mmCIF file of C-alpha atoms in Angstrom:
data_model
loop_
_atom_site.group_PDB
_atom_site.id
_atom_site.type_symbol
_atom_site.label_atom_id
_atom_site.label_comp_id
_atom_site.label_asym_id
_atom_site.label_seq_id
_atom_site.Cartn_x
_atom_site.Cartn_y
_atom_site.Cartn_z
ATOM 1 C CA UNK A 523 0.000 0.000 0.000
ATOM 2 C CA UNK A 524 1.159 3.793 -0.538
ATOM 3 C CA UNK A 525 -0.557 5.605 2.248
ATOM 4 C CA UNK A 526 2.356 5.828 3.706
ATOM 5 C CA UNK A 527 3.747 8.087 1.226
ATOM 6 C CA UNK A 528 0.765 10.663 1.748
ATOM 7 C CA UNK A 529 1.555 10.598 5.487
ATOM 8 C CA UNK A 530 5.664 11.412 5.158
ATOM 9 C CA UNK A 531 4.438 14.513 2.393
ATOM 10 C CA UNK A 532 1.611 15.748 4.632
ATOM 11 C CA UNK A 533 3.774 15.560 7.892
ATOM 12 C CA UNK A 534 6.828 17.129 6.402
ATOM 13 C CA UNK A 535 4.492 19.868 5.026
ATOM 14 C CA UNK A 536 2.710 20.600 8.092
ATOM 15 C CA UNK A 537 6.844 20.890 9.478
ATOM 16 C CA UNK A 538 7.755 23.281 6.720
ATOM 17 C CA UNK A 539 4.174 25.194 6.645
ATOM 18 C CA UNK A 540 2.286 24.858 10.249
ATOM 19 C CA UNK A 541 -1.199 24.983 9.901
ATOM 20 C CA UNK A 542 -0.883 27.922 13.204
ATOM 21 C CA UNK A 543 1.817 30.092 10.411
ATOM 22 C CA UNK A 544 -0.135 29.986 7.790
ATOM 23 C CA UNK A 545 -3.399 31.118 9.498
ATOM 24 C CA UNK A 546 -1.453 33.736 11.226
ATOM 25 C CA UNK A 547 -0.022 35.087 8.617
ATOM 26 C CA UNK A 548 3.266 34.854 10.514
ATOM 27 C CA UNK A 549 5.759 33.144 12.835
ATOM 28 C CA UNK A 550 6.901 30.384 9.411
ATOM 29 C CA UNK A 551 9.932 28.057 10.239
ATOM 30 C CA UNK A 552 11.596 29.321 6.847
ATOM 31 C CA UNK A 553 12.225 31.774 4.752
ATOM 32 C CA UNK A 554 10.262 30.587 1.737
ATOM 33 C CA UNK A 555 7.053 31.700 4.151
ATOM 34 C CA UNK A 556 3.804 30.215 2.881
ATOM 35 C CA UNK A 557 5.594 29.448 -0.588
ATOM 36 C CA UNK A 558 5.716 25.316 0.773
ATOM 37 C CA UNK A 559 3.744 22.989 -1.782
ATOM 38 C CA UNK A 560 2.743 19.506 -1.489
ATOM 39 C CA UNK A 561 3.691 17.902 -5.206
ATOM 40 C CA UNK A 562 3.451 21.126 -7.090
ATOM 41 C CA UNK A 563 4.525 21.619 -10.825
ATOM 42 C CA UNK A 564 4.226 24.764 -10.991
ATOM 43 C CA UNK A 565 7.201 26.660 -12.855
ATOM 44 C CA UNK A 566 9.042 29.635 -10.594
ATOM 45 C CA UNK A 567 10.636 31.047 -13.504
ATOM 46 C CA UNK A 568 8.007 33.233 -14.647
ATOM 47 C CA UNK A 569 7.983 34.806 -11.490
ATOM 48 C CA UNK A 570 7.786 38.856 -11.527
ATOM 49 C CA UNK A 571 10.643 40.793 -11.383
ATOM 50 C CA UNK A 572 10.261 41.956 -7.960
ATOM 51 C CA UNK A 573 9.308 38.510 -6.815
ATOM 52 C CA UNK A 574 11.874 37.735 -3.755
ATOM 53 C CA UNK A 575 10.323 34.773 -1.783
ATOM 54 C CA UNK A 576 11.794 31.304 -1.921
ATOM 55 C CA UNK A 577 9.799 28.001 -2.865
ATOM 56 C CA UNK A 578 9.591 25.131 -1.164
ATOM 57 C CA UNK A 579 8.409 22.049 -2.813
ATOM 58 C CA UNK A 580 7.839 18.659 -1.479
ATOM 59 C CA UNK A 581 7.837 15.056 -3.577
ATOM 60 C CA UNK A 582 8.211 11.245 -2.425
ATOM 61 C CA UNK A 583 10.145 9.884 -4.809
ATOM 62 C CA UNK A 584 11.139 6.044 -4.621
ATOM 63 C CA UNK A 585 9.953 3.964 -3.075
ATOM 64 C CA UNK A 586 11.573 0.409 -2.263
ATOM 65 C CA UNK A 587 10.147 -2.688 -0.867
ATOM 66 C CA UNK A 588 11.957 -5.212 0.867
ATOM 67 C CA UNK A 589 10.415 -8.206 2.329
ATOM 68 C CA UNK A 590 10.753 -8.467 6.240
ATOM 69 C CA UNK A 591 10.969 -12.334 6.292
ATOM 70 C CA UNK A 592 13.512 -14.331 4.300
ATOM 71 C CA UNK A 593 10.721 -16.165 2.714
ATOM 72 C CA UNK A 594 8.932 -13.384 1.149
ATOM 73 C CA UNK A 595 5.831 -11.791 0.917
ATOM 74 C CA UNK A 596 4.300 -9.361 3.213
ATOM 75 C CA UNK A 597 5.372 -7.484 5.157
ATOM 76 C CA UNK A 598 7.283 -4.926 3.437
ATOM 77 C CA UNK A 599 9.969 -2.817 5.195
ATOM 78 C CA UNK A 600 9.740 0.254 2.821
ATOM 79 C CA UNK A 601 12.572 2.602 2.082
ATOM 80 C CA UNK A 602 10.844 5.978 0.993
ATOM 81 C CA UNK A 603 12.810 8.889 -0.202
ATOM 82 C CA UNK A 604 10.889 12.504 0.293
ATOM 83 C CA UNK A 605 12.484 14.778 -1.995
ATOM 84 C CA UNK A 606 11.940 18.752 -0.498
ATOM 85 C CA UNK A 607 12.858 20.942 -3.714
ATOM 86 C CA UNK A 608 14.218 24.164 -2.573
ATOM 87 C CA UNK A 609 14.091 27.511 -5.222
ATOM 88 C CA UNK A 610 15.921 30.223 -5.519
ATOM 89 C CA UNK A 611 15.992 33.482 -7.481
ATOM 90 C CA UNK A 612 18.843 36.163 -7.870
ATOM 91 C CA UNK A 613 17.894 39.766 -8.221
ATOM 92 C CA UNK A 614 20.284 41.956 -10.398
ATOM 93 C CA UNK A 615 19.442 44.913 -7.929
ATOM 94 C CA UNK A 616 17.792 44.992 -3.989
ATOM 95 C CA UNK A 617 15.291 47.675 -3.646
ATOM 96 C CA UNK A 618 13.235 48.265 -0.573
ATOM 97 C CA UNK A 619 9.640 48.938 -0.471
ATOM 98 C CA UNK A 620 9.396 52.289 -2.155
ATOM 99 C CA UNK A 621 11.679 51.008 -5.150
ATOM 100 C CA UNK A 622 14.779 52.638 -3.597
ATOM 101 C CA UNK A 623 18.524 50.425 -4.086
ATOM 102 C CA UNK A 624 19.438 48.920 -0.780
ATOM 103 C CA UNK A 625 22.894 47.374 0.101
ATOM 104 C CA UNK A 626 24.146 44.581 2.174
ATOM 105 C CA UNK A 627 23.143 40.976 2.251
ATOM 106 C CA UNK A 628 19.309 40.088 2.870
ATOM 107 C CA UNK A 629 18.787 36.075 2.693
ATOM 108 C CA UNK A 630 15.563 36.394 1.008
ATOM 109 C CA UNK A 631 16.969 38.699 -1.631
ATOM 110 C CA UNK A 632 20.263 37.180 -3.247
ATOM 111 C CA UNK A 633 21.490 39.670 -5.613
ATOM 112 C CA UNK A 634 24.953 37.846 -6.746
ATOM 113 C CA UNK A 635 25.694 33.803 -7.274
ATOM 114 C CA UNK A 636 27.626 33.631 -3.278
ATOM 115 C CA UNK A 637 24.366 35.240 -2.191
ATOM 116 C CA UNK A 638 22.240 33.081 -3.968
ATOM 117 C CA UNK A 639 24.098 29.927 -2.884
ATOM 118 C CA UNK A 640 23.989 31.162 0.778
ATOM 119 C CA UNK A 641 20.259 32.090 0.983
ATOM 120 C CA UNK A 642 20.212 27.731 -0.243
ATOM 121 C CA UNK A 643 22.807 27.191 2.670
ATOM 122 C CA UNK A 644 19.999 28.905 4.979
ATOM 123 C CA UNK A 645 16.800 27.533 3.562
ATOM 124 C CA UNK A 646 18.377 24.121 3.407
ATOM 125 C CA UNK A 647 19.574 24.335 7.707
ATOM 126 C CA UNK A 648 15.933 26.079 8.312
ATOM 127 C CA UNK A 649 14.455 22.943 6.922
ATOM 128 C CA UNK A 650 16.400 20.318 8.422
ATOM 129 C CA UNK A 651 16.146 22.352 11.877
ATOM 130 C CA UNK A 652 11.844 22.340 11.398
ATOM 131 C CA UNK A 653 11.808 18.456 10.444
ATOM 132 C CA UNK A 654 14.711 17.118 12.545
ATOM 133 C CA UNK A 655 14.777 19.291 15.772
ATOM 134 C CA UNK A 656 11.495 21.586 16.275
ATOM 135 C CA UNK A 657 8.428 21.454 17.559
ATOM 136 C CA UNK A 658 6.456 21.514 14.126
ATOM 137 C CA UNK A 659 8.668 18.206 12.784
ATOM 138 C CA UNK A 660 7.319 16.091 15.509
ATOM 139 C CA UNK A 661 4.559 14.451 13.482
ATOM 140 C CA UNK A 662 7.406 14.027 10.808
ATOM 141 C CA UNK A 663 9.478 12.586 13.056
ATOM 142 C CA UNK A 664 6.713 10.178 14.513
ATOM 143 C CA UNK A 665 5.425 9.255 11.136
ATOM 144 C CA UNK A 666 9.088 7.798 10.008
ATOM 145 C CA UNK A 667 11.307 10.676 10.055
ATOM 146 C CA UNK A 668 13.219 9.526 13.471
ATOM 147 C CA UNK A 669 14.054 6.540 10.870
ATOM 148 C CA UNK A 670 16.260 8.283 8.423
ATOM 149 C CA UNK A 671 18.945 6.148 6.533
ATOM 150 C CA UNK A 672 20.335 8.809 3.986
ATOM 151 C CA UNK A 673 20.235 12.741 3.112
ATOM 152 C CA UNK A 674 21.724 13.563 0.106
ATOM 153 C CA UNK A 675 21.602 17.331 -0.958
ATOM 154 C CA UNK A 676 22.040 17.960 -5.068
ATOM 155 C CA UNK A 677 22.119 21.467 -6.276
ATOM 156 C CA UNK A 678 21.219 22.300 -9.959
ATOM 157 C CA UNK A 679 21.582 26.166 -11.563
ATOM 158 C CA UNK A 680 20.824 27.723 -14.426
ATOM 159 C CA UNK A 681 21.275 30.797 -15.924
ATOM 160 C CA UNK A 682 19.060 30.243 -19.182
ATOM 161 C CA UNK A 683 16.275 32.626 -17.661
ATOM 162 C CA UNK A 684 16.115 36.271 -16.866
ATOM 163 C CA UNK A 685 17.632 35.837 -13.647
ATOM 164 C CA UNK A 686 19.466 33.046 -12.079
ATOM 165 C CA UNK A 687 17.782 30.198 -10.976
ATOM 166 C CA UNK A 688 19.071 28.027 -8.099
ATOM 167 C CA UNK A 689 17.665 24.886 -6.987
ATOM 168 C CA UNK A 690 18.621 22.714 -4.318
ATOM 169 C CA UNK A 691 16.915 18.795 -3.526
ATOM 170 C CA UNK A 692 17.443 17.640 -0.221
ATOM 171 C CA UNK A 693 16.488 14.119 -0.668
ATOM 172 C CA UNK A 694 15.415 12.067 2.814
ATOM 173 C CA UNK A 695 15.646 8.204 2.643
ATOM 174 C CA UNK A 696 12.946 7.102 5.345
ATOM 175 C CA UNK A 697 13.099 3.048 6.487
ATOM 176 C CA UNK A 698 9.930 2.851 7.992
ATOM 177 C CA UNK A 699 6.738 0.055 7.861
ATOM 178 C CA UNK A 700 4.294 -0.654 5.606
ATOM 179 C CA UNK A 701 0.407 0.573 5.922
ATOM 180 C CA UNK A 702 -1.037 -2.379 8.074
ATOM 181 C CA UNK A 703 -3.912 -2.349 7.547
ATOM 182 C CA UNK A 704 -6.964 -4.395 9.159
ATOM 183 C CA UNK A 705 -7.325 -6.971 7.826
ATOM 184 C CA UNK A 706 -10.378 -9.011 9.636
ATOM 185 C CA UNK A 707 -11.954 -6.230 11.183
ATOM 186 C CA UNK A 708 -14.916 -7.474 13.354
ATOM 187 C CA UNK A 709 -17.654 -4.810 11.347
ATOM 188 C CA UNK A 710 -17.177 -2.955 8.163
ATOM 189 C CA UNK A 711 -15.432 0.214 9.414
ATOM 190 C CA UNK A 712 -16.434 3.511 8.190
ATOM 191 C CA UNK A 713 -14.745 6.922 7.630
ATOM 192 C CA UNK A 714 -11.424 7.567 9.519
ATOM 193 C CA UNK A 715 -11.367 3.897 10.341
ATOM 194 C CA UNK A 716 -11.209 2.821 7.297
ATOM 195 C CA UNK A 717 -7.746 4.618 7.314
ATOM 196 C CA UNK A 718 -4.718 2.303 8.309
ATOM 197 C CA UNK A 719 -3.670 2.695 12.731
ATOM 198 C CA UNK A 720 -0.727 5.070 12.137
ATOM 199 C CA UNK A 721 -2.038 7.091 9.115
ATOM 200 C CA UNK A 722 -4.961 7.287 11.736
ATOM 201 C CA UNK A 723 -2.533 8.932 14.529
ATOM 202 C CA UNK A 724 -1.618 11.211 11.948
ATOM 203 C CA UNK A 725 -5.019 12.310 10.905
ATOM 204 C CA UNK A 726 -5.344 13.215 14.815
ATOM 205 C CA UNK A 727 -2.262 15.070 15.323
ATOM 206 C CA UNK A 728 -3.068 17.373 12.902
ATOM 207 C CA UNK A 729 -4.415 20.623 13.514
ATOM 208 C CA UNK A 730 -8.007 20.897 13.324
ATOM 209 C CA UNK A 731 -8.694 23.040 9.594
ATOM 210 C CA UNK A 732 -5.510 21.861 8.140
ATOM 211 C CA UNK A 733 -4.785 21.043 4.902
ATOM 212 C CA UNK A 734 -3.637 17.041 5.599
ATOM 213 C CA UNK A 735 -6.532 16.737 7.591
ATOM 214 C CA UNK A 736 -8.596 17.823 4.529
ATOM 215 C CA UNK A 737 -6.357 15.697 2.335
ATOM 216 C CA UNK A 738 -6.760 12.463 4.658
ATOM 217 C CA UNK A 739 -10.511 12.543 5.924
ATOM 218 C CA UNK A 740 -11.009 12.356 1.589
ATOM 219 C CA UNK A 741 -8.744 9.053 1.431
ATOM 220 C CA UNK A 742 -10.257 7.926 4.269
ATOM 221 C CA UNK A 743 -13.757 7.389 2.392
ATOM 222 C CA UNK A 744 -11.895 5.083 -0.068
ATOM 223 C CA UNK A 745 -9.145 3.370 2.349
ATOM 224 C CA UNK A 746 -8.664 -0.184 1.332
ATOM 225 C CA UNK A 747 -10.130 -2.713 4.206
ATOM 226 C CA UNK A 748 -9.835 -6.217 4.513
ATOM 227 C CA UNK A 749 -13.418 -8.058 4.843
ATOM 228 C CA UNK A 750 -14.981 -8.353 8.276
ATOM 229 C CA UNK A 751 -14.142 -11.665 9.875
ATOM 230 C CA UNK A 752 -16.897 -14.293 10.460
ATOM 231 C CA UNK A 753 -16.985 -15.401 14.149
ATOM 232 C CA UNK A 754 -16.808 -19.054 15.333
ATOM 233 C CA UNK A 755 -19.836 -20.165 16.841
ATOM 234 C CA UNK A 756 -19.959 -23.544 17.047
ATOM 235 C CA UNK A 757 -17.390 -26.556 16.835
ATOM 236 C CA UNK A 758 -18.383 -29.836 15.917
ATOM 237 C CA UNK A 759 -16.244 -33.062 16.849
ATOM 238 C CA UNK A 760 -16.970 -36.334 15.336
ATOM 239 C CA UNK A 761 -15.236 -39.526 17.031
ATOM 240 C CA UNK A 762 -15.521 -42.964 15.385
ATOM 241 C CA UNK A 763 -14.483 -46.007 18.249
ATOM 242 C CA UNK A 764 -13.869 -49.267 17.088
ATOM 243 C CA UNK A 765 -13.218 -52.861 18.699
ATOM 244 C CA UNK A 766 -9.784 -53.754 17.287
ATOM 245 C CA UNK A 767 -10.984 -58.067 17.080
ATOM 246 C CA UNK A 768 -14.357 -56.270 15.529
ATOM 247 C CA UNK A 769 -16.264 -58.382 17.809
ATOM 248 C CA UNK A 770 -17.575 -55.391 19.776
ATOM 249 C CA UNK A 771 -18.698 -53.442 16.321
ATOM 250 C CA UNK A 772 -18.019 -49.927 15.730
ATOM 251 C CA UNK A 773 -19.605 -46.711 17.704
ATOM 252 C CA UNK A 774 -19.375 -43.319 16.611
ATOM 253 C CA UNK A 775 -20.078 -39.901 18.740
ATOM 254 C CA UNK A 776 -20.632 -36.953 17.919
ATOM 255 C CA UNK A 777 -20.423 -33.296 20.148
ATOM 256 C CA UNK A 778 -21.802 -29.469 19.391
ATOM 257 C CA UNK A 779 -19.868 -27.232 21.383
ATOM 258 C CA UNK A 780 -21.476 -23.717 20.997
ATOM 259 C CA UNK A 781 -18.855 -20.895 21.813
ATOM 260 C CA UNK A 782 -20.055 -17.615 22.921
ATOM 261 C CA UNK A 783 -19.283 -14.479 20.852
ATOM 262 C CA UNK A 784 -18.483 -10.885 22.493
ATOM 263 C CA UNK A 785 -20.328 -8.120 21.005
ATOM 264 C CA UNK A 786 -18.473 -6.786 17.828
#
């Protein structure tokens, strides 16, 4: 199952963009502000001129599947690798609000290459601090993120466009479990139960009003479930007894043994 992937991109982007930050309008863990996206394709290089903000964007990427038994077969220790594309744009001049020039270095405003590749240096420690260390990464942490096998950090550039373009992808390798879901339940769940124990936890840490709550109650409605289990009532045993000499003849007995069920 892939739920798991939902849960690593919704928990990372509640990290990067908290619910609380966004409806405040302030207080984000980064510099990119409210530009954090969940699988966006949206193109950053026809942003305006005086466009300064940086852009998050978050993927899962591959995803490998590794049996946990030697014989096979479920279940799956997954290996899940959360790509968080970070953007950045040079300016050929800083101005302040009134369209004056200003001087010095301002991370969100890069206006040569070192500038540009430092504002990635500080985007890139803001969002390993918020998934790694604060207090929004915890349901990143708790979803799989505490399980991190690899970070490997790629930058790309290109100067093709009207202003420099810098990119960075931090990508996470996650070892974590599969989905488990029920299998048997004991009644046909409904609505967040259809959704597997820990995507469930999820779902709950989430801020009421937030986006991966949104995004989770929908899958919920279609969740895979196994079918509902069929309780054993009653056992029947069947014993044949014979005289070995076959003078005695043969006997057989037979037993009901009804076996009380506790409410579903």
């Amino acid at each position: 199952m892939s739920l798991i992937r939902t849960a690593l991109r919704i928990a990372a982007f509640e990290a990067l963009l908290p619910h609380a930050a966004f409806t405040a309008g302030s207080g984000y863990p980064t510099i990119a502000g409210p530009c954090v996206y969940d699988t966006s394709f949206k193109p950053i290089d026809d942003l305006a001129d005086d466009a300064s903000t940086p852009v998050i964007t978050i993927y899962t990427a591959l995803d490998n599947s590794d049996p946990a038994q030697k014989a096979g077969g479920v279940p799956f220790l997954r290996l899940i690798s959360i790509d968080i594309e970070m953007a950045v744009m040079s300016f050929a001049k800083r101005r302040d609000e009134h369209g004056n020039e200003t001087g010095g270095f301002e991370a969100s405003y890069p206006a040569t290459d070192a500038e540009t590749e430092a504002t990635l240096d500080l985007l890139e420690a803001q969002v390993r601090f918020a998934l790694f260390f604060g207090p929004t990464g915890k349901l990143f942490r708790d979803a799989g993120g505490s399980r991190v096998r690899d970070i490997q950090s790629d930058v790309d550039r290109t100067s093709e466009e009207r202003r420099l373009q810098a990119i960075r992808v931090m990508r996470i390798t996650v070892a974590t479990d599969d989905d488990c879901p029920t299998m048997v339940p004991p009644a046909p769940p409904t609505g967040l139960d259809r959704l597997p124990a820990r995507i469930r936890r999820l779902y709950d840490g989430l801020p009421e009003g937030s986006y991966g709550r949104d995004v989770l109650g929908g899958i919920a409605e279609a969740a895979p479930v196994g079918p509902v289990r069929v309780p054993l009532q009653t056992v029947s045993v069947t014993l044949d007894v014979a005289d070995p000499s076959g003078e005695i003849g043969q006997a057989s007995i037979t037993a009901d043994i009804d076996i009380d069920q506790p409410a579903p």
